Amino acid sequence: MLIVIGIPIAIIAVIALIVLAPGWTRAGRYRPGDSWDHEPVLIGGGGSKAVPALDGAQQPAQLTAGSSDAGTGDDTVGGISVRW
Amino acid sequence: MLDGNSDAIDGVWNDQDPFSSAQISNLASTIRSAEQVAKVQFETFVGRLPEDRKTALALHGQLVHADDSVLVAVDPHSRGLEIVVGAKAKQSIDDRTCQLAALAMTSRFVVGDLINGLRDGIAVMADHAHPNHVLHRDLPENA
């Protein structure tokens, strides 16, 4: 009885544990489509650091928003905007 | 380009933090290596960008060495990626390099792998950077 039922159940339990365990350890992982409710993070060569406050007075007024995969067209800065 | 197994660096996870300390440390290490190669400063931001590029530009403007800095800003909520390259850093990191990096990053982002996407993207930018080499550092003695 133990061999016929116990061993298969034990094998199934071990396999289930192997499959599900990585998911448990990554419970906080971002999944596309989820909302993002974490605090903003700024990471540089020295690790994470405080995110600078951005009020209206600090925002450079002369900079305009890019909106596509193309360049920004701004003379002072480069870079791109992408959505995935 | 990059070494290491992404699963091996996941480390201990706190549900309140988007990334583990091991992940942040690993990304910081990649950033330091990239900065040495590309001769520019890299910063990564992960959070909401309410006004998309405008917010990213404002964040970039707040960096200590903005002209020499590249900001990679990711908004996981709206699935937006903004790369802002400072005026001097543009000489090393052009828009084409940014596009290559964005491709590397978004291919990871679509499966939810933000931290390794950032690592890949920064590594791509470092690989394709054109740092300005100083060819004549010595001044003539009687100049």
PDB file of C-alpha atoms in Angstrom:
ATOM      1  CA  MET A   1       0.000   0.000   0.000  1.00  0.00           C
ATOM      2  CA  LEU A   2       2.794   2.395   0.950  1.00  0.00           C
ATOM      3  CA  ILE A   3       4.695   1.586  -2.245  1.00  0.00           C
ATOM      4  CA  VAL A   4       1.677   1.864  -4.519  1.00  0.00           C
ATOM      5  CA  ILE A   5       0.323   5.155  -3.146  1.00  0.00           C
ATOM      6  CA  GLY A   6       2.954   6.723  -0.907  1.00  0.00           C
ATOM      7  CA  ILE A   7       5.898   6.757  -3.290  1.00  0.00           C
ATOM      8  CA  PRO A   8       3.984   8.270  -6.274  1.00  0.00           C
ATOM      9  CA  ILE A   9       2.538  10.942  -4.003  1.00  0.00           C
ATOM     10  CA  ALA A  10       5.996  11.717  -2.654  1.00  0.00           C
ATOM     11  CA  ILE A  11       7.405  11.987  -6.181  1.00  0.00           C
ATOM     12  CA  ILE A  12       4.561  14.280  -7.262  1.00  0.00           C
ATOM     13  CA  ALA A  13       5.079  16.442  -4.178  1.00  0.00           C
ATOM     14  CA  VAL A  14       8.791  16.795  -4.871  1.00  0.00           C
ATOM     15  CA  ILE A  15       8.187  17.718  -8.516  1.00  0.00           C
ATOM     16  CA  ALA A  16       5.544  20.269  -7.539  1.00  0.00           C
ATOM     17  CA  LEU A  17       7.933  21.788  -5.017  1.00  0.00           C
ATOM     18  CA  ILE A  18      10.693  22.104  -7.596  1.00  0.00           C
ATOM     19  CA  VAL A  19       8.343  23.780 -10.071  1.00  0.00           C
ATOM     20  CA  LEU A  20       6.639  26.164  -7.644  1.00  0.00           C
ATOM     21  CA  ALA A  21       9.471  27.120  -5.299  1.00  0.00           C
ATOM     22  CA  PRO A  22      11.181  29.636  -7.649  1.00  0.00           C
ATOM     23  CA  GLY A  23       7.879  31.458  -8.005  1.00  0.00           C
ATOM     24  CA  TRP A  24       7.505  31.748  -4.260  1.00  0.00           C
ATOM     25  CA  THR A  25      10.941  33.278  -3.854  1.00  0.00           C
ATOM     26  CA  ARG A  26      10.168  35.862  -6.565  1.00  0.00           C
ATOM     27  CA  ALA A  27       6.777  36.882  -5.263  1.00  0.00           C
ATOM     28  CA  GLY A  28       7.666  40.573  -5.554  1.00  0.00           C
ATOM     29  CA  ARG A  29       8.789  40.381  -9.128  1.00  0.00           C
ATOM     30  CA  TYR A  30       7.277  42.784 -11.588  1.00  0.00           C
ATOM     31  CA  ARG A  31       4.945  41.248 -14.095  1.00  0.00           C
ATOM     32  CA  PRO A  32       4.055  43.185 -17.260  1.00  0.00           C
ATOM     33  CA  GLY A  33       0.594  44.669 -16.933  1.00  0.00           C
ATOM     34  CA  ASP A  34       0.756  44.955 -13.160  1.00  0.00           C
ATOM     35  CA  SER A  35       0.520  48.381 -11.604  1.00  0.00           C
ATOM     36  CA  TRP A  36       3.747  49.733 -10.115  1.00  0.00           C
ATOM     37  CA  ASP A  37       3.209  50.786  -6.525  1.00  0.00           C
ATOM     38  CA  HIS A  38       6.802  50.816  -5.307  1.00  0.00           C
ATOM     39  CA  GLU A  39       8.745  53.885  -4.354  1.00  0.00           C
ATOM     40  CA  PRO A  40      10.890  55.244  -7.186  1.00  0.00           C
ATOM     41  CA  VAL A  41      14.449  53.961  -7.230  1.00  0.00           C
ATOM     42  CA  LEU A  42      17.542  55.715  -8.550  1.00  0.00           C
ATOM     43  CA  ILE A  43      20.544  53.456  -9.000  1.00  0.00           C
ATOM     44  CA  GLY A  44      24.004  54.575 -10.025  1.00  0.00           C
ATOM     45  CA  GLY A  45      27.510  53.239  -9.761  1.00  0.00           C
ATOM     46  CA  GLY A  46      27.399  53.691  -5.998  1.00  0.00           C
ATOM     47  CA  GLY A  47      24.149  51.785  -5.588  1.00  0.00           C
ATOM     48  CA  SER A  48      20.703  53.143  -4.883  1.00  0.00           C
ATOM     49  CA  LYS A  49      20.380  56.776  -3.904  1.00  0.00           C
ATOM     50  CA  ALA A  50      17.722  59.319  -3.079  1.00  0.00           C
ATOM     51  CA  VAL A  51      15.495  60.369  -5.931  1.00  0.00           C
ATOM     52  CA  PRO A  52      15.645  64.144  -6.352  1.00  0.00           C
ATOM     53  CA  ALA A  53      12.428  65.985  -5.748  1.00  0.00           C
ATOM     54  CA  LEU A  54      10.818  67.345  -8.860  1.00  0.00           C
ATOM     55  CA  ASP A  55       8.565  70.288  -8.344  1.00  0.00           C
ATOM     56  CA  GLY A  56       7.489  72.636 -11.074  1.00  0.00           C
ATOM     57  CA  ALA A  57      10.229  75.159 -10.404  1.00  0.00           C
ATOM     58  CA  GLN A  58      12.973  72.589 -10.901  1.00  0.00           C
ATOM     59  CA  GLN A  59      11.803  71.351 -14.242  1.00  0.00           C
ATOM     60  CA  PRO A  60      13.679  72.896 -17.129  1.00  0.00           C
ATOM     61  CA  ALA A  61      11.016  74.719 -19.059  1.00  0.00           C
ATOM     62  CA  GLN A  62      12.891  74.780 -22.357  1.00  0.00           C
ATOM     63  CA  LEU A  63      12.921  71.025 -22.688  1.00  0.00           C
ATOM     64  CA  THR A  64      10.162  69.435 -24.648  1.00  0.00           C
ATOM     65  CA  ALA A  65       8.778  65.950 -24.461  1.00  0.00           C
ATOM     66  CA  GLY A  66       9.659  63.340 -27.057  1.00  0.00           C
ATOM     67  CA  SER A  67       6.992  60.825 -27.897  1.00  0.00           C
ATOM     68  CA  SER A  68       8.236  58.129 -30.203  1.00  0.00           C
ATOM     69  CA  ASP A  69      11.143  55.883 -31.092  1.00  0.00           C
ATOM     70  CA  ALA A  70      12.872  58.723 -32.842  1.00  0.00           C
ATOM     71  CA  GLY A  71      15.352  61.148 -31.400  1.00  0.00           C
ATOM     72  CA  THR A  72      14.161  63.992 -29.273  1.00  0.00           C
ATOM     73  CA  GLY A  73      15.171  66.764 -31.595  1.00  0.00           C
ATOM     74  CA  ASP A  74      16.498  68.641 -28.594  1.00  0.00           C
ATOM     75  CA  ASP A  75      19.810  70.349 -29.197  1.00  0.00           C
ATOM     76  CA  THR A  76      21.110  70.042 -25.665  1.00  0.00           C
ATOM     77  CA  VAL A  77      20.379  66.434 -24.802  1.00  0.00           C
ATOM     78  CA  GLY A  78      20.159  63.194 -26.741  1.00  0.00           C
ATOM     79  CA  GLY A  79      18.372  59.925 -26.198  1.00  0.00           C
ATOM     80  CA  ILE A  80      15.165  58.229 -27.163  1.00  0.00           C
ATOM     81  CA  SER A  81      11.699  57.331 -25.922  1.00  0.00           C
ATOM     82  CA  VAL A  82      10.374  53.810 -26.280  1.00  0.00           C
ATOM     83  CA  ARG A  83       7.318  51.896 -25.145  1.00  0.00           C
ATOM     84  CA  TRP A  84       7.183  48.170 -24.789  1.00  0.00           C
TER      85      TRP A  84
ATOM     86  CA  MET B   1      28.819  41.450 -22.807  1.00  0.00           C
ATOM     87  CA  LEU B   2      27.398  40.295 -19.522  1.00  0.00           C
ATOM     88  CA  ASP B   3      28.198  37.386 -17.351  1.00  0.00           C
ATOM     89  CA  GLY B   4      26.359  35.800 -14.507  1.00  0.00           C
ATOM     90  CA  ASN B   5      23.105  34.004 -14.119  1.00  0.00           C
ATOM     91  CA  SER B   6      20.118  36.192 -13.412  1.00  0.00           C
ATOM     92  CA  ASP B   7      18.571  33.633 -11.105  1.00  0.00           C
ATOM     93  CA  ALA B   8      21.732  33.434  -9.054  1.00  0.00           C
ATOM     94  CA  ILE B   9      21.628  37.105  -8.102  1.00  0.00           C
ATOM     95  CA  ASP B  10      17.996  37.367  -7.092  1.00  0.00           C
ATOM     96  CA  GLY B  11      18.911  37.174  -3.426  1.00  0.00           C
ATOM     97  CA  VAL B  12      16.538  37.826  -0.557  1.00  0.00           C
ATOM     98  CA  TRP B  13      13.368  39.593  -1.519  1.00  0.00           C
ATOM     99  CA  ASN B  14      11.391  42.076   0.473  1.00  0.00           C
ATOM    100  CA  ASP B  15       7.888  42.511  -0.931  1.00  0.00           C
ATOM    101  CA  GLN B  16       8.092  46.267  -0.275  1.00  0.00           C
ATOM    102  CA  ASP B  17      11.201  46.735  -2.395  1.00  0.00           C
ATOM    103  CA  PRO B  18      11.122  46.265  -6.138  1.00  0.00           C
ATOM    104  CA  PHE B  19      14.640  44.885  -6.175  1.00  0.00           C
ATOM    105  CA  SER B  20      16.781  42.881  -3.806  1.00  0.00           C
ATOM    106  CA  SER B  21      19.994  44.306  -2.423  1.00  0.00           C
ATOM    107  CA  ALA B  22      21.935  41.752  -4.443  1.00  0.00           C
ATOM    108  CA  GLN B  23      20.273  42.920  -7.648  1.00  0.00           C
ATOM    109  CA  ILE B  24      21.024  46.569  -6.893  1.00  0.00           C
ATOM    110  CA  SER B  25      24.617  45.720  -6.068  1.00  0.00           C
ATOM    111  CA  ASN B  26      24.986  43.796  -9.298  1.00  0.00           C
ATOM    112  CA  LEU B  27      23.493  46.612 -11.362  1.00  0.00           C
ATOM    113  CA  ALA B  28      25.739  49.137  -9.627  1.00  0.00           C
ATOM    114  CA  SER B  29      28.734  46.994 -10.488  1.00  0.00           C
ATOM    115  CA  THR B  30      27.694  46.892 -14.140  1.00  0.00           C
ATOM    116  CA  ILE B  31      27.244  50.664 -14.090  1.00  0.00           C
ATOM    117  CA  ARG B  32      30.723  51.213 -12.662  1.00  0.00           C
ATOM    118  CA  SER B  33      32.263  49.024 -15.340  1.00  0.00           C
ATOM    119  CA  ALA B  34      30.296  50.809 -18.047  1.00  0.00           C
ATOM    120  CA  GLU B  35      31.357  54.207 -16.740  1.00  0.00           C
ATOM    121  CA  GLN B  36      35.010  53.226 -16.968  1.00  0.00           C
ATOM    122  CA  VAL B  37      34.604  52.089 -20.556  1.00  0.00           C
ATOM    123  CA  ALA B  38      32.324  54.820 -21.861  1.00  0.00           C
ATOM    124  CA  LYS B  39      33.733  57.708 -19.801  1.00  0.00           C
ATOM    125  CA  VAL B  40      30.232  58.909 -18.949  1.00  0.00           C
ATOM    126  CA  GLN B  41      28.075  58.573 -15.832  1.00  0.00           C
ATOM    127  CA  PHE B  42      25.113  56.211 -15.909  1.00  0.00           C
ATOM    128  CA  GLU B  43      22.074  56.494 -13.692  1.00  0.00           C
ATOM    129  CA  THR B  44      18.993  54.302 -13.750  1.00  0.00           C
ATOM    130  CA  PHE B  45      15.582  55.297 -12.515  1.00  0.00           C
ATOM    131  CA  VAL B  46      12.674  52.926 -11.998  1.00  0.00           C
ATOM    132  CA  GLY B  47       9.369  54.475 -11.043  1.00  0.00           C
ATOM    133  CA  ARG B  48       6.463  56.470 -12.318  1.00  0.00           C
ATOM    134  CA  LEU B  49       7.130  59.051 -15.039  1.00  0.00           C
ATOM    135  CA  PRO B  50       3.916  61.084 -14.958  1.00  0.00           C
ATOM    136  CA  GLU B  51       4.902  63.220 -17.922  1.00  0.00           C
ATOM    137  CA  ASP B  52       7.044  60.617 -19.636  1.00  0.00           C
ATOM    138  CA  ARG B  53      10.025  62.283 -21.279  1.00  0.00           C
ATOM    139  CA  LYS B  54       9.455  65.611 -19.646  1.00  0.00           C
ATOM    140  CA  THR B  55       9.800  63.990 -16.237  1.00  0.00           C
ATOM    141  CA  ALA B  56      12.879  62.076 -17.386  1.00  0.00           C
ATOM    142  CA  LEU B  57      14.452  65.286 -18.662  1.00  0.00           C
ATOM    143  CA  ALA B  58      13.749  66.986 -15.362  1.00  0.00           C
ATOM    144  CA  LEU B  59      15.299  64.070 -13.457  1.00  0.00           C
ATOM    145  CA  HIS B  60      18.336  64.178 -15.704  1.00  0.00           C
ATOM    146  CA  GLY B  61      18.640  67.880 -15.072  1.00  0.00           C
ATOM    147  CA  GLN B  62      18.843  67.177 -11.335  1.00  0.00           C
ATOM    148  CA  LEU B  63      21.856  64.883 -11.681  1.00  0.00           C
ATOM    149  CA  VAL B  64      25.131  66.240 -10.325  1.00  0.00           C
ATOM    150  CA  HIS B  65      26.989  65.941 -13.622  1.00  0.00           C
ATOM    151  CA  ALA B  66      24.052  66.137 -15.986  1.00  0.00           C
ATOM    152  CA  ASP B  67      26.082  67.012 -19.077  1.00  0.00           C
ATOM    153  CA  ASP B  68      28.266  63.940 -18.635  1.00  0.00           C
ATOM    154  CA  SER B  69      25.434  61.668 -17.573  1.00  0.00           C
ATOM    155  CA  VAL B  70      23.107  59.187 -19.204  1.00  0.00           C
ATOM    156  CA  LEU B  71      19.797  58.585 -17.448  1.00  0.00           C
ATOM    157  CA  VAL B  72      17.888  55.409 -18.177  1.00  0.00           C
ATOM    158  CA  ALA B  73      14.394  55.929 -16.792  1.00  0.00           C
ATOM    159  CA  VAL B  74      11.864  53.104 -16.755  1.00  0.00           C
ATOM    160  CA  ASP B  75       8.198  53.403 -15.898  1.00  0.00           C
ATOM    161  CA  PRO B  76       6.925  49.839 -15.393  1.00  0.00           C
ATOM    162  CA  HIS B  77       3.381  51.113 -14.921  1.00  0.00           C
ATOM    163  CA  SER B  78       3.050  52.774 -18.312  1.00  0.00           C
ATOM    164  CA  ARG B  79       5.709  50.550 -19.905  1.00  0.00           C
ATOM    165  CA  GLY B  80       7.772  53.520 -20.927  1.00  0.00           C
ATOM    166  CA  LEU B  81      11.510  53.716 -21.354  1.00  0.00           C
ATOM    167  CA  GLU B  82      13.298  57.054 -21.574  1.00  0.00           C
ATOM    168  CA  ILE B  83      17.002  57.391 -22.236  1.00  0.00           C
ATOM    169  CA  VAL B  84      18.345  60.896 -21.721  1.00  0.00           C
ATOM    170  CA  VAL B  85      21.920  61.611 -22.753  1.00  0.00           C
ATOM    171  CA  GLY B  86      23.687  64.743 -21.533  1.00  0.00           C
ATOM    172  CA  ALA B  87      25.171  67.279 -23.904  1.00  0.00           C
ATOM    173  CA  LYS B  88      28.760  66.077 -23.439  1.00  0.00           C
ATOM    174  CA  ALA B  89      27.813  62.424 -23.088  1.00  0.00           C
ATOM    175  CA  LYS B  90      26.193  62.663 -26.532  1.00  0.00           C
ATOM    176  CA  GLN B  91      29.691  62.590 -28.017  1.00  0.00           C
ATOM    177  CA  SER B  92      30.090  59.059 -26.640  1.00  0.00           C
ATOM    178  CA  ILE B  93      26.529  57.749 -26.675  1.00  0.00           C
ATOM    179  CA  ASP B  94      24.615  58.595 -29.830  1.00  0.00           C
ATOM    180  CA  ASP B  95      20.936  57.977 -30.513  1.00  0.00           C
ATOM    181  CA  ARG B  96      21.665  54.836 -32.523  1.00  0.00           C
ATOM    182  CA  THR B  97      23.450  53.342 -29.539  1.00  0.00           C
ATOM    183  CA  CYS B  98      20.447  54.280 -27.417  1.00  0.00           C
ATOM    184  CA  GLN B  99      18.173  52.452 -29.825  1.00  0.00           C
ATOM    185  CA  LEU B 100      20.312  49.327 -29.603  1.00  0.00           C
ATOM    186  CA  ALA B 101      20.295  49.550 -25.831  1.00  0.00           C
ATOM    187  CA  ALA B 102      16.541  50.093 -25.790  1.00  0.00           C
ATOM    188  CA  LEU B 103      16.063  46.970 -27.875  1.00  0.00           C
ATOM    189  CA  ALA B 104      18.164  44.966 -25.444  1.00  0.00           C
ATOM    190  CA  MET B 105      16.267  46.367 -22.490  1.00  0.00           C
ATOM    191  CA  THR B 106      12.738  46.022 -23.784  1.00  0.00           C
ATOM    192  CA  SER B 107      13.335  42.424 -24.795  1.00  0.00           C
ATOM    193  CA  ARG B 108      13.876  41.749 -21.089  1.00  0.00           C
ATOM    194  CA  PHE B 109      11.182  44.115 -19.855  1.00  0.00           C
ATOM    195  CA  VAL B 110       8.437  42.339 -21.776  1.00  0.00           C
ATOM    196  CA  VAL B 111       9.004  39.257 -19.633  1.00  0.00           C
ATOM    197  CA  GLY B 112       9.149  41.302 -16.450  1.00  0.00           C
ATOM    198  CA  ASP B 113      12.899  41.210 -15.997  1.00  0.00           C
ATOM    199  CA  LEU B 114      13.581  44.868 -15.249  1.00  0.00           C
ATOM    200  CA  ILE B 115      16.903  44.653 -13.488  1.00  0.00           C
ATOM    201  CA  ASN B 116      18.603  42.442 -16.058  1.00  0.00           C
ATOM    202  CA  GLY B 117      17.111  44.548 -18.820  1.00  0.00           C
ATOM    203  CA  LEU B 118      18.792  47.592 -17.319  1.00  0.00           C
ATOM    204  CA  ARG B 119      22.052  45.674 -16.992  1.00  0.00           C
ATOM    205  CA  ASP B 120      21.925  44.562 -20.611  1.00  0.00           C
ATOM    206  CA  GLY B 121      21.056  48.025 -21.867  1.00  0.00           C
ATOM    207  CA  ILE B 122      23.862  49.730 -19.996  1.00  0.00           C
ATOM    208  CA  ALA B 123      26.310  47.091 -21.136  1.00  0.00           C
ATOM    209  CA  VAL B 124      25.233  47.675 -24.743  1.00  0.00           C
ATOM    210  CA  MET B 125      25.753  51.411 -24.365  1.00  0.00           C
ATOM    211  CA  ALA B 126      29.212  50.838 -22.915  1.00  0.00           C
ATOM    212  CA  ASP B 127      30.096  48.416 -25.707  1.00  0.00           C
ATOM    213  CA  HIS B 128      29.044  50.889 -28.403  1.00  0.00           C
ATOM    214  CA  ALA B 129      30.276  54.077 -26.762  1.00  0.00           C
ATOM    215  CA  HIS B 130      32.853  56.208 -28.483  1.00  0.00           C
ATOM    216  CA  PRO B 131      34.825  57.700 -25.614  1.00  0.00           C
ATOM    217  CA  ASN B 132      36.870  60.712 -26.524  1.00  0.00           C
ATOM    218  CA  HIS B 133      40.470  59.669 -26.410  1.00  0.00           C
ATOM    219  CA  VAL B 134      42.981  62.307 -25.445  1.00  0.00           C
ATOM    220  CA  LEU B 135      45.805  61.911 -27.920  1.00  0.00           C
ATOM    221  CA  HIS B 136      48.072  64.694 -26.770  1.00  0.00           C
ATOM    222  CA  ARG B 137      48.145  64.984 -23.029  1.00  0.00           C
ATOM    223  CA  ASP B 138      51.673  66.340 -22.739  1.00  0.00           C
ATOM    224  CA  LEU B 139      52.127  70.037 -23.296  1.00  0.00           C
ATOM    225  CA  PRO B 140      55.305  71.284 -24.934  1.00  0.00           C
ATOM    226  CA  GLU B 141      57.818  72.220 -22.247  1.00  0.00           C
ATOM    227  CA  ASN B 142      58.212  75.803 -23.443  1.00  0.00           C
ATOM    228  CA  ALA B 143      54.597  76.429 -24.283  1.00  0.00           C
TER     229      ALA B 143
END
